[in-house]
Amino acid sequence: MTIRNWVKFFFNALLIGGGITAIVGLIVRWEFFSQYVASGEYIEFIGAFLWMIFLGFTMSVVAQMGFFAYLTVHQFGVNMFRSLTLWNWVQLLIIAVVLFDLIFFRFQLTSENTGRTVLYLVLLFTLLATSIVTAYYKAKWTKKHALISALFFMIVITTLEWLPALMVRSGNIDSWVTILLFPLLAVNAYQLLMLPKYNRKSDEDKAKLEERREARKLAKAK
């Protein structure tokens, strides 16, 4: 990928992360924001809203680091197992382990708190549904064997990026766990689906640059 296209890729992902976090944060933490509106403290409201956007930018950067780390891990896995089929089975096993850990250890669901249980089941459904849809389109738009790898990235890598929030046990953590999931999913889905487009655009740009160089050489030769 050329530097120019990488910059576009980076800033588009940044805007997605910031925008999604701001919208979800406004909805989930409306009780917090509404007190500024009710008291006419609009400067404070704008400041809190901008902070949400900045938080989204941060999560976008985390997601992008996770994406490029996964590209390395994926290539390492294919080389180590010397078979894409075997590597896919390993990825499916890791997905199962991560989901088990997520449900039974990270969520810490109890029958005593029905509201919290429903919230985390909805978040789990959101993670799985978004991952499946993204993986489906990734396989449809590129190659069928990309389905398992896309699922692995969307479920396992997103969960690892989400893990710091899940490990906190104090304060209004359920709200932040909810808010932080959505920018990670949105940015990861964007990266997975749009990377081939930027790679193709980079190849086209390189070809055009080479054509201009050849044209200049011919002009000088004349």
GROMACS .gro file of C-alpha atoms in nm:
model
  222
    1MET     CA    1   0.000   0.000   0.000
    2THR     CA    2   0.129   0.345  -0.089
    3ILE     CA    3   0.176   0.609   0.182
    4ARG     CA    4  -0.100   0.820   0.030
    5ASN     CA    5  -0.355   0.539   0.043
    6TRP     CA    6  -0.242   0.430   0.387
    7VAL     CA    7  -0.305   0.782   0.517
    8LYS     CA    8  -0.657   0.775   0.367
    9PHE     CA    9  -0.713   0.429   0.517
   10PHE     CA   10  -0.591   0.545   0.857
   11PHE     CA   11  -0.795   0.865   0.875
   12ASN     CA   12  -1.114   0.701   0.747
   13ALA     CA   13  -1.082   0.439   1.020
   14LEU     CA   14  -1.012   0.717   1.269
   15LEU     CA   15  -1.328   0.905   1.170
   16ILE     CA   16  -1.537   0.586   1.192
   17GLY     CA   17  -1.407   0.514   1.541
   18GLY     CA   18  -1.465   0.870   1.660
   19GLY     CA   19  -1.813   0.897   1.508
   20ILE     CA   20  -1.940   0.560   1.632
   21THR     CA   21  -1.809   0.619   1.985
   22ALA     CA   22  -1.965   0.966   2.001
   23ILE     CA   23  -2.307   0.840   1.889
   24VAL     CA   24  -2.309   0.527   2.108
   25GLY     CA   25  -2.167   0.720   2.403
   26LEU     CA   26  -2.437   0.984   2.371
   27ILE     CA   27  -2.707   0.715   2.376
   28VAL     CA   28  -2.563   0.492   2.648
   29ARG     CA   29  -2.460   0.778   2.878
   30TRP     CA   30  -2.748   1.013   2.804
   31GLU     CA   31  -2.816   1.056   3.176
   32PHE     CA   32  -2.468   1.206   3.207
   33PHE     CA   33  -2.504   1.431   2.901
   34SER     CA   34  -2.861   1.534   2.978
   35GLN     CA   35  -2.762   1.707   3.301
   36TYR     CA   36  -2.556   1.958   3.102
   37VAL     CA   37  -2.844   2.016   2.861
   38ALA     CA   38  -3.094   2.059   3.145
   39SER     CA   39  -2.874   2.314   3.323
   40GLY     CA   40  -2.778   2.499   3.004
   41GLU     CA   41  -2.409   2.410   3.036
   42TYR     CA   42  -2.355   2.368   2.663
   43ILE     CA   43  -1.979   2.424   2.676
   44GLU     CA   44  -1.947   2.132   2.917
   45PHE     CA   45  -2.175   1.925   2.695
   46ILE     CA   46  -1.957   1.994   2.391
   47GLY     CA   47  -1.644   1.917   2.592
   48ALA     CA   48  -1.782   1.581   2.705
   49PHE     CA   49  -1.894   1.502   2.349
   50LEU     CA   50  -1.550   1.587   2.210
   51TRP     CA   51  -1.394   1.366   2.476
   52MET     CA   52  -1.608   1.079   2.347
   53ILE     CA   53  -1.482   1.145   1.995
   54PHE     CA   54  -1.122   1.146   2.120
   55LEU     CA   55  -1.188   0.815   2.297
   56GLY     CA   56  -1.315   0.680   1.966
   57PHE     CA   57  -0.997   0.795   1.794
   58THR     CA   58  -0.798   0.604   2.056
   59MET     CA   59  -1.001   0.287   2.006
   60SER     CA   60  -0.955   0.322   1.631
   61VAL     CA   61  -0.578   0.332   1.672
   62VAL     CA   62  -0.595   0.025   1.899
   63ALA     CA   63  -0.804  -0.156   1.635
   64GLN     CA   64  -0.561  -0.063   1.358
   65MET     CA   65  -0.265  -0.188   1.561
   66GLY     CA   66  -0.454  -0.512   1.621
   67PHE     CA   67  -0.530  -0.547   1.251
   68PHE     CA   68  -0.172  -0.515   1.133
   69ALA     CA   69  -0.057  -0.743   1.416
   70TYR     CA   70  -0.310  -1.002   1.296
   71LEU     CA   71  -0.178  -0.985   0.939
   72THR     CA   72   0.161  -1.088   1.077
   73VAL     CA   73   0.012  -1.360   1.300
   74HIS     CA   74  -0.193  -1.498   1.009
   75GLN     CA   75   0.111  -1.528   0.784
   76PHE     CA   76   0.310  -1.683   1.068
   77GLY     CA   77   0.031  -1.936   1.131
   78VAL     CA   78   0.010  -2.039   0.765
   79ASN     CA   79   0.388  -2.083   0.749
   80MET     CA   80   0.409  -2.271   1.079
   81PHE     CA   81   0.130  -2.521   1.006
   82ARG     CA   82   0.227  -2.540   0.636
   83SER     CA   83  -0.139  -2.578   0.543
   84LEU     CA   84  -0.419  -2.324   0.526
   85THR     CA   85  -0.672  -2.597   0.609
   86LEU     CA   86  -0.488  -2.694   0.928
   87TRP     CA   87  -0.442  -2.328   1.023
   88ASN     CA   88  -0.817  -2.275   0.975
   89TRP     CA   89  -0.894  -2.561   1.215
   90VAL     CA   90  -0.657  -2.407   1.470
   91GLN     CA   91  -0.830  -2.073   1.429
   92LEU     CA   92  -1.171  -2.236   1.486
   93LEU     CA   93  -1.038  -2.396   1.804
   94ILE     CA   94  -0.907  -2.061   1.928
   95ILE     CA   95  -1.242  -1.896   1.848
   96ALA     CA   96  -1.421  -2.159   2.059
   97VAL     CA   97  -1.178  -2.109   2.349
   98VAL     CA   98  -1.212  -1.731   2.337
   99LEU     CA   99  -1.594  -1.746   2.333
  100PHE     CA  100  -1.591  -1.990   2.626
  101ASP     CA  101  -1.359  -1.763   2.823
  102LEU     CA  102  -1.568  -1.459   2.733
  103ILE     CA  103  -1.896  -1.610   2.850
  104PHE     CA  104  -1.787  -1.800   3.161
  105PHE     CA  105  -1.502  -1.584   3.293
  106ARG     CA  106  -1.508  -1.230   3.151
  107PHE     CA  107  -1.882  -1.159   3.154
  108GLN     CA  108  -1.934  -1.318   3.498
  109LEU     CA  109  -2.307  -1.358   3.440
  110THR     CA  110  -2.530  -1.436   3.739
  111SER     CA  111  -2.900  -1.515   3.776
  112GLU     CA  112  -2.922  -1.246   4.046
  113ASN     CA  113  -2.877  -0.957   3.799
  114THR     CA  114  -3.109  -1.017   3.506
  115GLY     CA  115  -3.057  -0.673   3.351
  116ARG     CA  116  -2.680  -0.714   3.335
  117THR     CA  117  -2.715  -1.067   3.197
  118VAL     CA  118  -2.943  -0.945   2.918
  119LEU     CA  119  -2.702  -0.660   2.837
  120TYR     CA  120  -2.401  -0.890   2.801
  121LEU     CA  121  -2.596  -1.145   2.599
  122VAL     CA  122  -2.697  -0.864   2.361
  123LEU     CA  123  -2.332  -0.755   2.337
  124LEU     CA  124  -2.229  -1.116   2.265
  125PHE     CA  125  -2.495  -1.142   1.995
  126THR     CA  126  -2.374  -0.811   1.847
  127LEU     CA  127  -2.015  -0.939   1.840
  128LEU     CA  128  -2.113  -1.268   1.675
  129ALA     CA  129  -2.364  -1.122   1.428
  130THR     CA  130  -2.126  -0.847   1.313
  131SER     CA  131  -1.842  -1.097   1.281
  132ILE     CA  132  -2.048  -1.344   1.077
  133VAL     CA  133  -2.183  -1.077   0.841
  134THR     CA  134  -1.838  -0.922   0.793
  135ALA     CA  135  -1.676  -1.262   0.733
  136TYR     CA  136  -1.949  -1.353   0.482
  137TYR     CA  137  -1.889  -1.042   0.274
  138LYS     CA  138  -1.512  -1.079   0.307
  139ALA     CA  139  -1.535  -1.430   0.161
  140LYS     CA  140  -1.783  -1.317  -0.104
  141TRP     CA  141  -1.574  -1.023  -0.221
  142THR     CA  142  -1.235  -1.195  -0.205
  143LYS     CA  143  -1.188  -1.572  -0.163
  144LYS     CA  144  -1.405  -1.833   0.007
  145HIS     CA  145  -1.119  -1.963   0.222
  146ALA     CA  146  -1.098  -1.615   0.383
  147LEU     CA  147  -1.417  -1.688   0.582
  148ILE     CA  148  -1.250  -1.858   0.881
  149SER     CA  149  -0.967  -1.606   0.899
  150ALA     CA  150  -1.216  -1.319   0.889
  151LEU     CA  151  -1.420  -1.479   1.168
  152PHE     CA  152  -1.102  -1.528   1.372
  153PHE     CA  153  -1.003  -1.166   1.331
  154MET     CA  154  -1.347  -1.025   1.407
  155ILE     CA  155  -1.408  -1.244   1.713
  156VAL     CA  156  -1.067  -1.316   1.865
  157ILE     CA  157  -0.878  -0.996   1.787
  158THR     CA  158  -1.178  -0.773   1.869
  159THR     CA  159  -1.215  -0.955   2.201
  160LEU     CA  160  -0.846  -0.905   2.281
  161GLU     CA  161  -0.881  -0.533   2.204
  162TRP     CA  162  -1.196  -0.523   2.420
  163LEU     CA  163  -1.036  -0.717   2.705
  164PRO     CA  164  -0.897  -0.423   2.909
  165ALA     CA  165  -1.251  -0.288   2.955
  166LEU     CA  166  -1.386  -0.635   3.042
  167MET     CA  167  -1.122  -0.683   3.313
  168VAL     CA  168  -1.227  -0.373   3.510
  169ARG     CA  169  -1.464  -0.457   3.796
  170SER     CA  170  -1.540  -0.116   3.950
  171GLY     CA  171  -1.733   0.198   3.864
  172ASN     CA  172  -1.985   0.232   3.582
  173ILE     CA  173  -1.800  -0.032   3.383
  174ASP     CA  174  -2.099  -0.187   3.206
  175SER     CA  175  -2.159   0.139   3.019
  176TRP     CA  176  -1.797   0.161   2.906
  177VAL     CA  177  -1.787  -0.205   2.804
  178THR     CA  178  -2.091  -0.135   2.586
  179ILE     CA  179  -1.954   0.187   2.439
  180LEU     CA  180  -1.609   0.048   2.355
  181LEU     CA  181  -1.731  -0.261   2.172
  182PHE     CA  182  -1.899  -0.071   1.888
  183PRO     CA  183  -1.603   0.134   1.757
  184LEU     CA  184  -1.382  -0.176   1.769
  185LEU     CA  185  -1.633  -0.376   1.564
  186ALA     CA  186  -1.693  -0.092   1.319
  187VAL     CA  187  -1.325  -0.015   1.260
  188ASN     CA  188  -1.228  -0.382   1.236
  189ALA     CA  189  -1.506  -0.454   0.986
  190TYR     CA  190  -1.400  -0.149   0.783
  191GLN     CA  191  -1.036  -0.256   0.779
  192LEU     CA  192  -1.113  -0.614   0.683
  193LEU     CA  193  -1.349  -0.524   0.400
  194MET     CA  194  -1.177  -0.214   0.263
  195LEU     CA  195  -0.810  -0.319   0.270
  196PRO     CA  196  -0.829  -0.494  -0.071
  197LYS     CA  197  -0.976  -0.177  -0.224
  198TYR     CA  198  -0.685   0.034  -0.099
  199ASN     CA  199  -0.435  -0.229  -0.213
  200ARG     CA  200  -0.586  -0.226  -0.564
  201LYS     CA  201  -0.581   0.154  -0.566
  202SER     CA  202  -0.216   0.146  -0.461
  203ASP     CA  203  -0.132  -0.093  -0.744
  204GLU     CA  204  -0.312   0.138  -0.991
  205ASP     CA  205  -0.125   0.441  -0.856
  206LYS     CA  206   0.209   0.259  -0.888
  207ALA     CA  207   0.126   0.158  -1.245
  208LYS     CA  208   0.034   0.517  -1.335
  209LEU     CA  209   0.355   0.643  -1.174
  210GLU     CA  210   0.557   0.392  -1.374
  211GLU     CA  211   0.381   0.502  -1.694
  212ARG     CA  212   0.468   0.866  -1.623
  213ARG     CA  213   0.831   0.770  -1.561
  214GLU     CA  214   0.845   0.581  -1.889
  215ALA     CA  215   0.683   0.875  -2.068
  216ARG     CA  216   0.943   1.115  -1.926
  217LYS     CA  217   1.226   0.879  -2.033
  218LEU     CA  218   1.087   0.865  -2.388
  219ALA     CA  219   1.050   1.245  -2.393
  220LYS     CA  220   1.413   1.290  -2.286
  221ALA     CA  221   1.531   1.034  -2.541
  222LYS     CA  222   1.366   1.235  -2.820
   0.00000   0.00000   0.00000
